[in-house]
Amino acid sequence: MSETATEQVLTTKDGRPLKASLARALRREKLRALVLIAPLLIFVLLTFVAPIADMLFRSVENSIVEDTLPQTVNALQDWDPSSGQVPGEPVFAALAADLKVAVDLKTHTRLGSRLNYEKTGISSLFRKTGRRVKKMTEPPYKEQFLKADKKWGQVDTWQTLKQFSPRYTDGYFLSSLDAERTAEGLQMKSEDEQIYLLLFGRTLMLSIAITVSCLLLGYPIAFLLAQLPLRTSNLLMILVLLPFWTSLLVRTSAWKVLLQQQGVINDFLVWIGLISDANRLVMINNQTGTIIAMTHILLPFMILPLYSVMKTISPTYVRAAKSLGATDWTAFWRVYFPQSVPGIGAGAVLVFILAIGYYITPELVGGTSGIFISNRIAYHISSSLNWGLAAALGTLLLAAVMILFIVYDKIVGIDNVKLG
Amino acid sequence: MKLKSTILAGTAVALLGSSAFAADMTIVSWGGAYSASQNNAYHKPYMEMNPDVNIINDESSAEAVAKLRAMNEAGNITWDLVDVVASDAIRLCDEGLALEINPDTDLAAAPDGTPASEDFGDLLVSECFIPQIVYSTTFGYRSDVAEWNGKEPDDICAVFDLETFPGKRSLEKRPINNLEWALLCDGVAKEDVYDVLETEEGLDRALAKLDTIKDQVIWWSAGAETPQLLADKEVVIGSTYNGRLFALIEEQKQPVKMLWDAQVFDLDGWIVPAGLPDDRKAAVMEYVKFATDTQRLADQAKYISYGPARASSAPLVGKHADLGIDMAPHMPTDPNNAKNTFLYNYEWWADYRDDLDAKFQAWLAK
């Protein structure tokens, strides 16, 4: 039996088994394809994946303490914060040695700013001590440090230092969730500092509201566009595309002019007598402003996928339904609408994901109640320079989008999404 | 063969061309009327005198610290000179991201021979900082508000007085300055403001004061917003930089007046990024020497109402370049305007910024 099997193996002309030869050809084919796409792959890896990975890594990275104060971190290992005592002379001696190096490299102020995110006052503590440390020559150092700043004599200064000694930290993530690690363990921050959970929730709710209003406004327009004869629909399509091509800032500023209390819409409402001059509507610098302006800006992202899907729905189905006795509504709801669901899916996903990461429009029209989590991320990147916290907030936002995406896939099915 | 030699020749010409023509110098500033004033007062005359220098304007000063840090991490400094506020200059200098300057050798002396270190005096707040101007954050108000019954605000507490001065206000969307003004109007003495603010109760007190006007406030994040809101009659009083209000009042002729009371002084100036190659460093130092001399700083005041940072420039401040009005009375440092000024504490804010910002933003969001 086995003998016949070996005999029956097909071979190529040069005597190699056909299977192996085929596999080799396929492999070569794959390799060639890989070489062809390699430039793109390398480009994507270098310019897209690597920077994002690097940025995300910052949300846990915390090597600055150990890099700046290596001996101190080492000496602090034996110190127990719960003893209520400030560490002894060896730790201070290590700190003096580390700081002398750090002052030369000017890295101590960076460490100060890093630890200042966790405890107010450490920034100036390092700045001040940095100026003094050069004059410290003879041990014992403890006295001299306490003289330089009394904060060195406080247990919580050292506790912060010890807590943030490890190379990796969950501190940024805890901050993003309004929590912190204290001597008593994990805790929520005090009420007057809790902001991020609120902002995450608000970003989610407003993005959903924007997606729904885009759908409500976009569906009839896309339907109309798909039904009208080509010449008319092309004209209407330009009306959709023109604002789409206009600068985002121009459109946002236009909404400011329209919606403000002394703006065109309020003036008109006062003029026709619907509202009194004293009770002009507040439509901007709040959530209403954000929803209106962003719905307008993201509307084309809903209309275009909807339109391209509706265009492919053959009118004969609806006609057939009607000829079988369906009313207009039944024909639409039972026959037409289910076929347009892939377009709704694509539009909704597109609008929602764009909305959740928006920050320019909310910044300009959102006031304080209409801003998104991205506004805080932008703030931490460019103003407060707390990149770790920004990275943690960004990671959470990314995770939230992915979870929603999976949920969406489970409920609607991502295969259902059609972009054209 | 012919093709090869053509390419080679072309490359050689291109190389020669680029070295014979202008060397680029990227100068970073804030944009708008401020960049325009620098362009007129420094960049244009310098490029006329040195045709081999080509100045490129970048308007990213608002993110200067973040970007310089990123450039430093990447080891590729693309900026030659950066315009920053004093607190950012201190921070950059402390972190070793800015070059240390020796005022007496690196900067031009005054025409009468006074060394630069004396001429700039106290305004040299950091070893890396070359001050250009003194500006202030202050309030402007509309002078045609019917509900005010002819009254006009003359002190800062008018901002918190909704009974005498009803209407919307605009304030900056950050704690700095706002908390100080709130405490001043809650009866705290000027010299005690930061001691009070340091305590939990002090912060609560400041926020409670701001609470009294919270629903009447539009919060701004860009300096151009308040002038726009004032022009649109959206707000009746609002804080911004004095130069922006000057443009609104004198150039756009809006019915707006300045409220100089409790104006907060701040400085703006140059820093040279650390780690520049030697040739670029030499070029930029030569430019800095020119751009910060007595005449040039006085020239800038022709285009914008910010006070020159050199004592010797002040007497040279003349008339506005286009409007022909006398600029001296519009400077925040003019004795008539500077009757009651407030100096904000950079050092203190360096420590408390993170903490107070979190609390302030949480307060705003509620």
Coordinates of N, CA, C and O in Angstrom, one line a residue, chain A residues 58 105-110 113 116-117 120-125 127 131 151 190-195 198-199 202 256-257 260-263 282 284-285 362-364 367-369 371 376 379-387, chain B residues 62-67 69-70 72-73 90-91 93-98 100 127-128 168 173 175 200 203-204 214 218-219 221 225 229 232-234 347 350-366:
Chain A
R58 N 4.7 55.8 26.5 CA 5.0 56.8 27.4 C 4.0 56.8 28.6 O 4.2 57.4 29.6
L105 N 24.1 68.1 34.3 CA 23.4 67.7 33.0 C 22.1 68.5 32.9 O 21.4 68.3 31.9
K106 N 21.7 69.2 34.0 CA 20.5 70.0 34.0 C 19.2 69.0 33.9 O 18.2 69.4 33.3
T107 N 19.4 67.8 34.4 CA 18.2 66.9 34.3 C 17.4 67.0 35.6 O 16.3 66.5 35.6
H108 N 17.9 67.6 36.6 CA 17.1 67.6 37.9 C 15.8 68.4 37.8 O 14.8 68.1 38.4
T109 N 15.8 69.5 37.0 CA 14.6 70.2 36.8 C 13.5 69.4 36.1 O 12.3 69.5 36.4
R110 N 14.0 68.6 35.1 CA 13.0 67.7 34.4 C 12.4 66.7 35.4 O 11.2 66.5 35.4
S113 N 9.8 68.5 37.5 CA 8.5 68.7 36.8 C 7.8 67.4 36.7 O 6.5 67.4 36.9
N116 N 6.3 66.8 40.1 CA 5.4 67.8 40.4 C 4.0 67.4 40.0 O 3.0 67.9 40.5
Y117 N 3.9 66.6 38.9 CA 2.5 66.1 38.5 C 1.9 65.3 39.7 O 0.7 65.3 39.8
T120 N 2.5 68.6 44.4 CA 2.7 70.0 44.3 C 3.9 70.5 45.1 O 4.0 70.1 46.3
G121 N 4.8 71.2 44.5 CA 5.9 71.8 45.3 C 7.3 71.1 45.0 O 8.3 71.6 45.3
I122 N 7.2 69.9 44.4 CA 8.5 69.2 44.2 C 9.3 69.9 43.1 O 10.6 69.9 43.2
S123 N 8.7 70.5 42.2 CA 9.4 71.2 41.1 C 10.3 72.2 41.7 O 11.5 72.3 41.4
S124 N 9.8 73.1 42.6 CA 10.7 74.1 43.2 C 11.7 73.5 44.2 O 12.8 74.0 44.4
L125 N 11.3 72.4 44.8 CA 12.2 71.7 45.7 C 13.5 71.3 45.0 O 14.6 71.6 45.5
R127 N 14.6 72.5 42.0 CA 15.2 73.7 41.5 C 16.1 74.3 42.6 O 17.2 74.7 42.4
R131 N 20.4 74.4 43.1 CA 21.3 75.6 43.3 C 22.2 75.5 44.5 O 23.3 76.0 44.5
K151 N 11.2 70.7 53.1 CA 10.5 69.6 52.5 C 11.2 68.3 52.5 O 10.6 67.2 52.5
S190 N -9.9 63.5 45.2 CA -11.0 64.3 45.9 C -11.9 64.8 44.8 O -11.5 65.0 43.7
E191 N -13.1 65.1 45.3 CA -14.2 65.5 44.4 C -13.8 66.6 43.4 O -14.1 66.6 42.3
D192 N -13.1 67.6 44.0 CA -12.8 68.8 43.2 C -11.7 68.6 42.2 O -11.3 69.5 41.5
E193 N -11.2 67.4 42.1 CA -10.2 67.1 41.1 C -10.6 66.1 40.1 O -9.9 65.8 39.1
Q194 N -11.8 65.5 40.3 CA -12.3 64.5 39.3 C -12.8 65.2 38.1 O -13.8 65.9 38.1
I195 N -12.2 64.8 37.0 CA -12.6 65.5 35.7 C -12.6 64.5 34.5 O -13.5 64.6 33.7
L198 N -15.7 62.1 33.9 CA -16.8 63.0 33.4 C -16.6 63.3 31.9 O -17.5 63.2 31.1
L199 N -15.3 63.7 31.5 CA -15.0 64.0 30.2 C -15.2 62.8 29.2 O -15.7 63.0 28.1
R202 N -18.8 62.3 28.7 CA -19.4 63.4 27.9 C -19.0 63.2 26.4 O -19.8 63.3 25.5
K256 N -20.0 80.3 14.7 CA -19.9 81.3 15.8 C -20.7 82.6 15.5 O -21.4 83.1 16.3
V257 N -20.6 83.0 14.3 CA -21.3 84.2 13.8 C -22.8 84.0 13.9 O -23.6 84.8 14.3
Q260 N -24.1 83.0 17.9 CA -23.9 83.7 19.2 C -25.1 84.6 19.5 O -26.0 84.8 18.8
Q261 N -25.1 85.1 20.8 CA -26.3 85.8 21.3 C -26.7 87.0 20.5 O -27.8 87.4 20.4
Q262 N -25.6 87.7 20.0 CA -25.9 88.9 19.1 C -25.8 88.5 17.7 O -25.6 89.3 16.8
G263 N -26.0 87.1 17.4 CA -25.7 86.6 16.1 C -27.0 86.7 15.2 O -28.0 87.1 15.6
V282 N -29.1 81.0 24.2 CA -27.6 80.7 24.3 C -27.4 79.4 23.5 O -27.7 78.3 23.9
I284 N -24.3 78.8 21.7 CA -22.9 78.5 21.4 C -22.1 78.6 22.8 O -22.6 79.1 23.7
N285 N -20.9 78.1 22.7 CA -20.1 77.9 23.9 C -20.7 77.0 25.0 O -20.6 77.2 26.2
P362 N -14.8 71.5 19.1 CA -15.3 71.7 20.5 C -14.5 72.8 21.2 O -15.1 73.6 22.0
E363 N -13.2 73.0 20.9 CA -12.4 74.0 21.6 C -13.0 75.4 21.2 O -13.1 76.3 22.1
L364 N -13.4 75.6 20.0 CA -13.9 76.9 19.5 C -15.3 77.2 19.9 O -15.7 78.3 20.2
G367 N -17.3 76.0 24.7 CA -17.3 76.6 26.0 C -16.6 75.7 27.0 O -15.6 75.0 26.7
T368 N -17.3 75.5 28.2 CA -16.7 74.6 29.1 C -17.5 73.3 29.2 O -17.0 72.3 29.6
S369 N -18.8 73.4 28.8 CA -19.6 72.2 29.0 C -19.6 71.3 27.7 O -20.1 70.2 27.7
I371 N -16.7 70.6 25.8 CA -15.4 70.2 25.3 C -15.3 68.7 25.5 O -15.9 68.1 26.3
R376 N -8.4 67.9 26.4 CA -7.5 67.8 27.6 C -6.2 67.1 27.1 O -5.1 67.4 27.6
Y379 N -4.2 69.7 25.5 CA -3.7 70.6 26.6 C -2.4 70.0 27.2 O -1.4 70.6 27.4
H380 N -2.5 68.7 27.5 CA -1.4 68.1 28.2 C -0.2 67.9 27.3 O 0.9 67.8 27.7
I381 N -0.5 67.8 26.0 CA 0.7 67.6 25.0 C 1.4 69.0 24.9 O 2.6 69.0 24.9
S382 N 0.6 70.0 24.7 CA 1.3 71.3 24.3 C 1.4 72.3 25.4 O 2.3 73.2 25.3
S383 N 0.6 72.3 26.4 CA 0.7 73.3 27.4 C 1.3 72.8 28.7 O 2.3 73.3 29.2
S384 N 0.6 71.8 29.3 CA 1.2 71.4 30.6 C 2.4 70.4 30.4 O 3.1 70.2 31.4
L385 N 2.6 69.9 29.3 CA 3.7 69.1 28.9 C 3.7 67.8 29.7 O 4.7 67.1 29.8
N386 N 2.5 67.4 30.2 CA 2.4 66.1 30.9 C 2.1 65.0 29.8 O 1.0 64.5 29.7
W387 N 3.2 64.6 29.1 CA 3.0 63.7 28.0 C 2.5 62.3 28.4 O 1.8 61.7 27.7
Chain B
A62 N 3.3 79.2 20.9 CA 2.4 78.7 21.9 C 2.8 77.2 22.4 O 2.6 76.8 23.5
E63 N 3.4 76.5 21.4 CA 3.8 75.1 21.8 C 5.4 75.0 21.8 O 5.9 73.9 21.7
A64 N 6.0 76.1 22.0 CA 7.5 76.1 21.9 C 8.2 75.1 22.8 O 9.0 74.4 22.4
V65 N 7.7 75.1 24.1 CA 8.4 74.2 25.1 C 8.3 72.8 24.6 O 9.2 72.0 24.6
A66 N 7.0 72.4 24.3 CA 6.8 71.0 23.9 C 7.6 70.6 22.7 O 8.2 69.6 22.6
K67 N 7.6 71.6 21.7 CA 8.3 71.2 20.4 C 9.8 71.2 20.6 O 10.5 70.3 20.0
R69 N 11.4 70.4 23.3 CA 11.7 69.1 24.0 C 11.7 68.0 23.0 O 12.6 67.1 23.1
A70 N 10.7 68.0 22.1 CA 10.6 66.9 21.1 C 11.8 66.9 20.2 O 12.4 65.9 19.9
N72 N 14.7 68.1 20.9 CA 15.9 67.7 21.6 C 16.0 66.2 21.7 O 17.0 65.6 21.6
E73 N 14.8 65.6 22.0 CA 14.8 64.1 22.1 C 15.1 63.5 20.7 O 15.8 62.5 20.7
I90 N 12.4 80.5 31.4 CA 13.0 80.0 32.7 C 13.0 78.5 32.6 O 14.0 77.8 32.9
R91 N 11.9 77.9 32.2 CA 11.7 76.5 32.2 C 12.7 75.9 31.2 O 13.4 74.9 31.5
C93 N 15.5 77.1 30.1 CA 16.9 77.3 30.5 C 17.2 76.3 31.6 O 18.3 75.7 31.6
D94 N 16.3 76.1 32.5 CA 16.5 75.1 33.6 C 16.7 73.7 33.0 O 17.5 72.9 33.6
E95 N 16.0 73.4 32.0 CA 16.1 72.1 31.4 C 17.3 71.9 30.4 O 17.4 70.9 29.8
G96 N 18.0 73.0 30.3 CA 19.2 72.9 29.4 C 18.8 72.9 27.9 O 19.6 72.5 27.0
L97 N 17.6 73.4 27.6 CA 17.1 73.4 26.2 C 17.4 74.7 25.5 O 17.2 74.9 24.3
A98 N 17.8 75.7 26.3 CA 18.1 77.0 25.7 C 19.5 77.4 26.1 O 20.1 77.0 27.1
E100 N 22.7 79.6 27.2 CA 22.9 80.7 28.1 C 23.6 81.9 27.4 O 24.4 81.7 26.5
E127 N 19.1 83.3 32.7 CA 20.3 83.4 32.0 C 20.2 83.2 30.5 O 21.1 83.5 29.7
C128 N 19.1 82.6 30.1 CA 19.0 82.3 28.6 C 18.1 83.3 27.9 O 17.9 83.2 26.7
K168 N -22.3 89.9 29.8 CA -21.3 88.8 29.8 C -19.9 89.3 29.9 O -19.6 90.4 29.4
K173 N -9.4 80.7 29.8 CA -9.7 79.3 30.3 C -8.6 78.7 31.0 O -8.1 77.6 30.7
P175 N -6.3 78.8 35.2 CA -6.4 79.5 36.5 C -5.5 80.7 36.6 O -5.9 81.6 37.4
E200 N -5.9 75.4 50.9 CA -7.1 74.8 50.4 C -8.3 75.8 50.5 O -9.0 76.0 49.5
L203 N -8.0 78.7 47.9 CA -8.5 78.3 46.6 C -10.0 78.3 46.5 O -10.6 78.8 45.6
D204 N -10.6 77.7 47.5 CA -12.1 77.7 47.6 C -12.7 79.1 47.6 O -13.7 79.3 46.9
K214 N -19.8 83.0 37.3 CA -19.5 81.9 36.4 C -20.5 81.8 35.2 O -20.1 81.5 34.0
I218 N -17.8 83.8 29.3 CA -17.3 83.1 28.1 C -15.8 82.9 28.3 O -15.1 83.9 28.5
W219 N -15.4 81.6 28.2 CA -13.9 81.4 28.5 C -13.2 81.3 27.2 O -13.6 80.6 26.3
S221 N -9.5 80.8 24.9 CA -8.2 80.2 24.9 C -7.2 80.8 23.9 O -6.0 80.6 24.0
E225 N -9.8 86.1 20.8 CA -11.2 85.9 21.1 C -11.9 87.1 21.8 O -13.0 87.5 21.3
L229 N -15.1 89.1 20.6 CA -16.4 89.1 21.4 C -16.8 90.5 21.8 O -18.0 90.8 21.8
D232 N -18.3 92.1 18.7 CA -19.6 91.5 18.4 C -20.7 91.8 19.4 O -21.8 91.4 19.3
K233 N -20.3 92.6 20.4 CA -21.2 92.9 21.6 C -21.6 91.6 22.3 O -22.6 91.6 23.0
E234 N -20.8 90.5 22.1 CA -21.1 89.3 22.9 C -20.8 89.5 24.3 O -21.5 88.9 25.2
E347 N 7.6 81.6 39.8 CA 8.1 80.5 40.5 C 7.0 79.7 41.2 O 6.9 78.5 41.2
A350 N 5.0 77.7 38.8 CA 5.7 76.5 38.3 C 5.4 75.3 39.2 O 5.2 74.2 38.7
D351 N 5.2 75.6 40.5 CA 4.9 74.5 41.4 C 3.4 74.1 41.4 O 3.0 73.0 41.4
Y352 N 2.5 75.1 41.3 CA 1.1 74.9 41.6 C 0.3 74.7 40.3 O -0.9 74.4 40.4
R353 N 0.9 74.9 39.2 CA 0.2 74.9 37.9 C -0.6 73.6 37.7 O -1.8 73.6 37.4
D354 N 0.1 72.4 37.9 CA -0.5 71.1 37.6 C -1.8 70.9 38.5 O -2.8 70.6 38.1
D355 N -1.5 71.2 39.8 CA -2.5 70.9 40.8 C -3.7 71.9 40.6 O -4.9 71.4 40.5
L356 N -3.4 73.2 40.5 CA -4.5 74.1 40.4 C -5.3 74.0 39.1 O -6.5 74.2 39.0
D357 N -4.5 73.6 38.0 CA -5.2 73.5 36.7 C -6.2 72.4 36.8 O -7.3 72.5 36.3
A358 N -5.8 71.2 37.4 CA -6.7 70.1 37.5 C -8.0 70.5 38.3 O -9.1 70.3 37.9
K359 N -7.8 71.3 39.4 CA -8.9 71.7 40.2 C -9.8 72.7 39.4 O -11.0 72.7 39.5
F360 N -9.1 73.6 38.7 CA -9.8 74.7 38.0 C -10.6 74.1 36.9 O -11.8 74.4 36.7
Q361 N -10.0 73.1 36.1 CA -10.8 72.5 35.0 C -12.0 71.7 35.6 O -13.0 71.7 35.0
A362 N -11.8 71.0 36.7 CA -12.9 70.3 37.3 C -14.0 71.3 37.7 O -15.2 71.0 37.5
W363 N -13.6 72.4 38.2 CA -14.6 73.4 38.6 C -15.3 73.9 37.4 O -16.5 74.1 37.4
L364 N -14.6 74.2 36.3 CA -15.2 74.6 35.1 C -16.2 73.6 34.6 O -17.3 74.0 34.1
A365 N -15.8 72.4 34.6 CA -16.7 71.3 34.0 C -18.0 71.1 34.8 O -18.9 70.5 34.3
K366 N -18.0 71.6 36.0 CA -19.2 71.3 36.8 C -20.3 72.3 36.6 O -20.1 73.4 36.2

